[in-house]
């Protein structure tokens, strides 16, 4: 029997006829245009159209009646066809899909994990892969943190020869040098590539968590990773390395476990999420959740919200690259300038985004996208935020110790409602103010004091911070902020590298593409 993903891929292949590639019409031919006088002669009273009539019939009948031909919408037809195909498949085969990027190791932790916002995972799995030999005193391990949607498959392995997402960065003599280091990469908690996440089965009832999965933070993900390190007998990491969300986690690893990390590398990351990046992730989550197939997260037995995922990925792609890159790559070119402009993808930049969305929409679990991207929003290594989190954790622990649940669904704190009073601009609001807590006034110059205090545990760690000027999602000021904050806290071992527009126009995705500059600085720092 064909697998869900097999069927979906087949659907995707059929549907992705990709007019931009084939140069076929984006606007289906409307047939020879009749003259206006001919239309007057054949004019009939408007008739009602049965709701069951197909889009093609509607278009055809409108064409006869209207003064201009109706448009065709191949992009919408493709979505409908894909839903139909997925629906047929899921009815036959029951609950699916099973997301995977191939074989990996798995660590099962039976000790419960208390999460920062009060949720509990009574047990959990961490999927991981390794490259290079672990030395006898287990002192040469590097923990590699991933971006939002990546799996543990950073590099090919004997059991999974498919190239990994950092294939060119890992290997003998390469930036992550496997002659010297033992590299470990995990799929994050909340993900869908083997580590416990919303698509996993809740051990308490054997059903998928879906949106019964608790809200989690990047720090929760890091705690799960350190449980794996405990399981592997690794007491201290030679380095914690990560890009994007991984760059945030890399810092968090040092802050949470300063004694267990030697060097820290944070590439295109930040010390706390800023409003623009939260806004961009918000729009992605909203389009996904508004897809009726999302069904409040309980879609595993039905059609996955592939349209919402596709749109979310298109928005994400806008934030991952840069305008100047697209200027050079696509300019104002249309896929087929000989055709009428279309409302479906038409300019090359549109067909590019369409393709990026289509490629991703069944590759990653939609609920994982929601939870992991929310965890990114919640990230704040400021001192006040950390203090509030510690307090909340202590309260949860206390409640559990006294026999209560960590989280109670009837707790009003579990259902956010908008305040009655409309929001008013706060005079002191700025990206330097922590999101949840009020802190003392910030200095006019220099890094925020709250952040200096929050990053104090990294005072003695050698840290490499890298950023890219063309990155709009994690703008270069955020990496500058990390470096300046660490220096202001007394760290004399901070290296900061910023790639200007002359070196990279790939925006946020530079970390995936630029072996020479990103890889070069990384390799030098770890030498
Ligand atoms: C936020 C975080 O924490 S992490 C976020 C990190 N970023 C991501 O996750 C995005 C991941 N990016 C990718 O996967 C990219 O494909 C990369 C970085 C691996 C490679 O980038 P590039 O080599 O520049 O390729 P890019 O993806 O831009 O374009 C190539 C694809 O677009 C297609 N394409 C190019 N131009 C067009 C166009 N005008 N219309 C349609 N399709 C197009 C190509 O045919 C190719 O298709 P394929 O991948 O099916 O073979």
PDB file of N, CA and C and ligand atoms in Angstrom, residues 16 18 20-21 146-149 243-246 281 313 317 320-321 325-326 329-330 347-356 359-360 376 473-474 506 508-509 511-513, ligand 1:
ATOM      1  N   UNK A  16       2.197  19.889  -9.112  1.00  0.00           N
ATOM      2  CA  UNK A  16       3.227  20.864  -9.437  1.00  0.00           C
ATOM      3  C   UNK A  16       3.568  20.782 -10.913  1.00  0.00           C
ATOM      4  N   UNK A  18       3.890  23.216 -12.437  1.00  0.00           N
ATOM      5  CA  UNK A  18       4.852  24.292 -12.476  1.00  0.00           C
ATOM      6  C   UNK A  18       4.929  25.037 -13.786  1.00  0.00           C
ATOM      7  N   UNK A  20       5.873  27.841 -14.358  1.00  0.00           N
ATOM      8  CA  UNK A  20       7.098  28.608 -14.545  1.00  0.00           C
ATOM      9  C   UNK A  20       8.170  27.777 -15.219  1.00  0.00           C
ATOM     10  N   UNK A  21       8.136  26.457 -14.974  1.00  0.00           N
ATOM     11  CA  UNK A  21       9.160  25.616 -15.565  1.00  0.00           C
ATOM     12  C   UNK A  21       8.825  25.259 -17.010  1.00  0.00           C
ATOM     13  N   UNK A 146      19.796  22.772  16.020  1.00  0.00           N
ATOM     14  CA  UNK A 146      19.226  22.989  14.680  1.00  0.00           C
ATOM     15  C   UNK A 146      18.397  24.270  14.612  1.00  0.00           C
ATOM     16  N   UNK A 147      18.063  24.663  13.384  1.00  0.00           N
ATOM     17  CA  UNK A 147      17.060  25.693  13.165  1.00  0.00           C
ATOM     18  C   UNK A 147      15.674  25.113  13.436  1.00  0.00           C
ATOM     19  N   UNK A 148      14.657  25.907  13.196  1.00  0.00           N
ATOM     20  CA  UNK A 148      13.285  25.559  13.562  1.00  0.00           C
ATOM     21  C   UNK A 148      12.840  24.174  13.100  1.00  0.00           C
ATOM     22  N   UNK A 149      12.971  23.903  11.818  1.00  0.00           N
ATOM     23  CA  UNK A 149      12.302  22.716  11.270  1.00  0.00           C
ATOM     24  C   UNK A 149      13.256  21.613  10.858  1.00  0.00           C
ATOM     25  N   UNK A 243      22.801  27.637  14.886  1.00  0.00           N
ATOM     26  CA  UNK A 243      22.435  28.763  14.028  1.00  0.00           C
ATOM     27  C   UNK A 243      20.936  28.993  14.116  1.00  0.00           C
ATOM     28  N   UNK A 244      20.532  30.245  13.940  1.00  0.00           N
ATOM     29  CA  UNK A 244      19.124  30.602  13.961  1.00  0.00           C
ATOM     30  C   UNK A 244      18.521  30.205  15.314  1.00  0.00           C
ATOM     31  N   UNK A 245      17.440  29.414  15.308  1.00  0.00           N
ATOM     32  CA  UNK A 245      16.914  28.965  16.600  1.00  0.00           C
ATOM     33  C   UNK A 245      18.008  28.233  17.370  1.00  0.00           C
ATOM     34  N   UNK A 246      18.858  27.517  16.634  1.00  0.00           N
ATOM     35  CA  UNK A 246      19.976  26.815  17.276  1.00  0.00           C
ATOM     36  C   UNK A 246      20.959  27.775  17.922  1.00  0.00           C
ATOM     37  N   UNK A 281       6.369  35.342  12.688  1.00  0.00           N
ATOM     38  CA  UNK A 281       5.965  33.970  13.052  1.00  0.00           C
ATOM     39  C   UNK A 281       4.472  33.915  13.374  1.00  0.00           C
ATOM     40  N   UNK A 313       4.893  28.565   5.029  1.00  0.00           N
ATOM     41  CA  UNK A 313       6.263  28.434   4.532  1.00  0.00           C
ATOM     42  C   UNK A 313       6.606  29.559   3.558  1.00  0.00           C
ATOM     43  N   UNK A 317       9.653  31.950   4.079  1.00  0.00           N
ATOM     44  CA  UNK A 317      10.711  32.103   3.069  1.00  0.00           C
ATOM     45  C   UNK A 317      10.999  33.583   2.819  1.00  0.00           C
ATOM     46  N   UNK A 320      13.424  34.439   5.337  1.00  0.00           N
ATOM     47  CA  UNK A 320      14.692  33.693   5.347  1.00  0.00           C
ATOM     48  C   UNK A 320      15.715  34.229   4.343  1.00  0.00           C
ATOM     49  N   UNK A 321      15.231  34.909   3.297  1.00  0.00           N
ATOM     50  CA  UNK A 321      16.171  35.381   2.275  1.00  0.00           C
ATOM     51  C   UNK A 321      16.164  36.909   2.280  1.00  0.00           C
ATOM     52  N   UNK A 325      18.821  39.843  -2.789  1.00  0.00           N
ATOM     53  CA  UNK A 325      19.101  38.563  -3.470  1.00  0.00           C
ATOM     54  C   UNK A 325      18.075  38.336  -4.586  1.00  0.00           C
ATOM     55  N   UNK A 326      16.815  38.585  -4.276  1.00  0.00           N
ATOM     56  CA  UNK A 326      15.763  38.347  -5.258  1.00  0.00           C
ATOM     57  C   UNK A 326      15.827  39.345  -6.409  1.00  0.00           C
ATOM     58  N   UNK A 329      18.308  37.733  -8.510  1.00  0.00           N
ATOM     59  CA  UNK A 329      17.939  36.404  -8.996  1.00  0.00           C
ATOM     60  C   UNK A 329      16.734  36.434  -9.941  1.00  0.00           C
ATOM     61  N   UNK A 330      15.721  37.217  -9.583  1.00  0.00           N
ATOM     62  CA  UNK A 330      14.473  37.197 -10.352  1.00  0.00           C
ATOM     63  C   UNK A 330      14.112  38.546 -10.966  1.00  0.00           C
ATOM     64  N   UNK A 347       4.788  36.345 -11.336  1.00  0.00           N
ATOM     65  CA  UNK A 347       6.179  36.783 -11.317  1.00  0.00           C
ATOM     66  C   UNK A 347       7.051  35.623 -10.831  1.00  0.00           C
ATOM     67  N   UNK A 348       8.308  35.639 -11.248  1.00  0.00           N
ATOM     68  CA  UNK A 348       9.209  34.549 -10.842  1.00  0.00           C
ATOM     69  C   UNK A 348       9.354  34.467  -9.327  1.00  0.00           C
ATOM     70  N   UNK A 349       9.316  35.624  -8.667  1.00  0.00           N
ATOM     71  CA  UNK A 349       9.413  35.574  -7.206  1.00  0.00           C
ATOM     72  C   UNK A 349       8.186  34.869  -6.629  1.00  0.00           C
ATOM     73  N   UNK A 350       7.048  35.032  -7.309  1.00  0.00           N
ATOM     74  CA  UNK A 350       5.833  34.356  -6.820  1.00  0.00           C
ATOM     75  C   UNK A 350       5.920  32.846  -7.032  1.00  0.00           C
ATOM     76  N   UNK A 351       6.376  32.454  -8.220  1.00  0.00           N
ATOM     77  CA  UNK A 351       6.466  31.008  -8.464  1.00  0.00           C
ATOM     78  C   UNK A 351       7.522  30.386  -7.549  1.00  0.00           C
ATOM     79  N   UNK A 352       8.553  31.179  -7.217  1.00  0.00           N
ATOM     80  CA  UNK A 352       9.595  30.695  -6.296  1.00  0.00           C
ATOM     81  C   UNK A 352       9.000  30.429  -4.914  1.00  0.00           C
ATOM     82  N   UNK A 353       8.250  31.403  -4.409  1.00  0.00           N
ATOM     83  CA  UNK A 353       7.644  31.230  -3.085  1.00  0.00           C
ATOM     84  C   UNK A 353       6.644  30.077  -3.105  1.00  0.00           C
ATOM     85  N   UNK A 354       5.882  30.014  -4.181  1.00  0.00           N
ATOM     86  CA  UNK A 354       4.904  28.937  -4.337  1.00  0.00           C
ATOM     87  C   UNK A 354       5.607  27.577  -4.262  1.00  0.00           C
ATOM     88  N   UNK A 355       6.722  27.501  -4.948  1.00  0.00           N
ATOM     89  CA  UNK A 355       7.478  26.245  -4.974  1.00  0.00           C
ATOM     90  C   UNK A 355       8.013  25.909  -3.584  1.00  0.00           C
ATOM     91  N   UNK A 356       8.549  26.933  -2.896  1.00  0.00           N
ATOM     92  CA  UNK A 356       9.100  26.699  -1.553  1.00  0.00           C
ATOM     93  C   UNK A 356       7.996  26.176  -0.621  1.00  0.00           C
ATOM     94  N   UNK A 359       6.889  22.554  -1.578  1.00  0.00           N
ATOM     95  CA  UNK A 359       7.911  21.550  -1.257  1.00  0.00           C
ATOM     96  C   UNK A 359       7.868  21.163   0.223  1.00  0.00           C
ATOM     97  N   UNK A 360       7.497  22.115   1.043  1.00  0.00           N
ATOM     98  CA  UNK A 360       7.591  21.924   2.494  1.00  0.00           C
ATOM     99  C   UNK A 360       6.297  21.422   3.131  1.00  0.00           C
ATOM    100  N   UNK A 376      10.109  29.974  20.120  1.00  0.00           N
ATOM    101  CA  UNK A 376      11.071  31.005  19.705  1.00  0.00           C
ATOM    102  C   UNK A 376      10.598  32.389  20.166  1.00  0.00           C
ATOM    103  N   UNK A 473      15.279  38.589   9.582  1.00  0.00           N
ATOM    104  CA  UNK A 473      14.578  37.881  10.659  1.00  0.00           C
ATOM    105  C   UNK A 473      15.331  37.999  11.981  1.00  0.00           C
ATOM    106  N   UNK A 474      16.620  37.793  11.905  1.00  0.00           N
ATOM    107  CA  UNK A 474      17.506  37.978  13.065  1.00  0.00           C
ATOM    108  C   UNK A 474      18.506  39.056  12.667  1.00  0.00           C
ATOM    109  N   UNK A 506      22.271  36.354   1.118  1.00  0.00           N
ATOM    110  CA  UNK A 506      21.347  35.251   1.354  1.00  0.00           C
ATOM    111  C   UNK A 506      20.504  35.422   2.613  1.00  0.00           C
ATOM    112  N   UNK A 508      18.927  35.401   6.186  1.00  0.00           N
ATOM    113  CA  UNK A 508      19.010  34.476   7.316  1.00  0.00           C
ATOM    114  C   UNK A 508      19.568  33.111   6.889  1.00  0.00           C
ATOM    115  N   UNK A 509      19.244  32.685   5.681  1.00  0.00           N
ATOM    116  CA  UNK A 509      19.706  31.363   5.218  1.00  0.00           C
ATOM    117  C   UNK A 509      21.202  31.289   4.933  1.00  0.00           C
ATOM    118  N   UNK A 511      23.546  30.970   6.843  1.00  0.00           N
ATOM    119  CA  UNK A 511      24.210  29.932   7.642  1.00  0.00           C
ATOM    120  C   UNK A 511      24.129  28.551   6.990  1.00  0.00           C
ATOM    121  N   UNK A 512      23.163  28.370   6.097  1.00  0.00           N
ATOM    122  CA  UNK A 512      23.032  27.080   5.404  1.00  0.00           C
ATOM    123  C   UNK A 512      23.873  27.028   4.131  1.00  0.00           C
ATOM    124  N   UNK A 513      24.247  28.208   3.640  1.00  0.00           N
ATOM    125  CA  UNK A 513      24.816  28.281   2.284  1.00  0.00           C
ATOM    126  C   UNK A 513      26.279  28.699   2.229  1.00  0.00           C
TER     127      UNK A 513
HETATM  128  C1  LIG B   1      14.110  30.130  11.583  1.00  0.00           C
HETATM  129  C2  LIG B   1      15.039  29.003  11.792  1.00  0.00           C
HETATM  130  O1  LIG B   1      15.273  28.654  12.925  1.00  0.00           O
HETATM  131  S1  LIG B   1      15.772  28.225  10.534  1.00  0.00           S
HETATM  132  C3  LIG B   1      15.255  28.713   8.992  1.00  0.00           C
HETATM  133  C4  LIG B   1      16.243  28.185   8.072  1.00  0.00           C
HETATM  134  N1  LIG B   1      15.822  28.199   6.746  1.00  0.00           N
HETATM  135  C5  LIG B   1      15.068  27.247   6.207  1.00  0.00           C
HETATM  136  O2  LIG B   1      14.575  26.339   6.831  1.00  0.00           O
HETATM  137  C6  LIG B   1      14.898  27.342   4.758  1.00  0.00           C
HETATM  138  C7  LIG B   1      15.600  26.214   4.180  1.00  0.00           C
HETATM  139  N2  LIG B   1      16.126  26.589   2.905  1.00  0.00           N
HETATM  140  C8  LIG B   1      16.278  25.681   2.002  1.00  0.00           C
HETATM  141  O3  LIG B   1      15.881  24.555   2.184  1.00  0.00           O
HETATM  142  C9  LIG B   1      16.969  26.085   0.749  1.00  0.00           C
HETATM  143  O4  LIG B   1      16.470  25.266  -0.258  1.00  0.00           O
HETATM  144  C10 LIG B   1      18.501  25.910   0.842  1.00  0.00           C
HETATM  145  C11 LIG B   1      19.024  26.982   1.784  1.00  0.00           C
HETATM  146  C12 LIG B   1      18.865  24.539   1.384  1.00  0.00           C
HETATM  147  C13 LIG B   1      19.111  26.022  -0.521  1.00  0.00           C
HETATM  148  O5  LIG B   1      18.903  27.309  -1.050  1.00  0.00           O
HETATM  149  P1  LIG B   1      19.202  27.571  -2.598  1.00  0.00           P
HETATM  150  O6  LIG B   1      20.265  26.642  -3.069  1.00  0.00           O
HETATM  151  O7  LIG B   1      19.449  29.020  -2.775  1.00  0.00           O
HETATM  152  O8  LIG B   1      17.910  27.134  -3.299  1.00  0.00           O
HETATM  153  P2  LIG B   1      16.445  27.711  -3.146  1.00  0.00           P
HETATM  154  O9  LIG B   1      15.699  26.844  -2.185  1.00  0.00           O
HETATM  155  O10 LIG B   1      16.446  29.177  -2.894  1.00  0.00           O
HETATM  156  O11 LIG B   1      15.871  27.475  -4.607  1.00  0.00           O
HETATM  157  C14 LIG B   1      15.994  26.228  -5.231  1.00  0.00           C
HETATM  158  C15 LIG B   1      14.644  25.604  -5.544  1.00  0.00           C
HETATM  159  O12 LIG B   1      13.737  26.591  -5.993  1.00  0.00           O
HETATM  160  C16 LIG B   1      13.349  26.308  -7.356  1.00  0.00           C
HETATM  161  N3  LIG B   1      13.209  27.587  -8.022  1.00  0.00           N
HETATM  162  C17 LIG B   1      14.154  28.507  -8.259  1.00  0.00           C
HETATM  163  N4  LIG B   1      13.604  29.580  -8.865  1.00  0.00           N
HETATM  164  C18 LIG B   1      12.288  29.344  -8.997  1.00  0.00           C
HETATM  165  C19 LIG B   1      11.206  30.078  -9.511  1.00  0.00           C
HETATM  166  N5  LIG B   1      11.343  31.294  -9.995  1.00  0.00           N
HETATM  167  N6  LIG B   1       9.982  29.516  -9.464  1.00  0.00           N
HETATM  168  C20 LIG B   1       9.813  28.288  -8.937  1.00  0.00           C
HETATM  169  N7  LIG B   1      10.805  27.554  -8.411  1.00  0.00           N
HETATM  170  C21 LIG B   1      12.031  28.068  -8.445  1.00  0.00           C
HETATM  171  C22 LIG B   1      14.484  25.471  -7.893  1.00  0.00           C
HETATM  172  O13 LIG B   1      14.066  24.701  -8.977  1.00  0.00           O
HETATM  173  C23 LIG B   1      14.807  24.621  -6.683  1.00  0.00           C
HETATM  174  O14 LIG B   1      13.824  23.634  -6.567  1.00  0.00           O
HETATM  175  P3  LIG B   1      14.148  22.227  -5.796  1.00  0.00           P
HETATM  176  O15 LIG B   1      14.625  22.600  -4.427  1.00  0.00           O
HETATM  177  O16 LIG B   1      12.840  21.520  -5.801  1.00  0.00           O
HETATM  178  O17 LIG B   1      15.212  21.548  -6.595  1.00  0.00           O
END
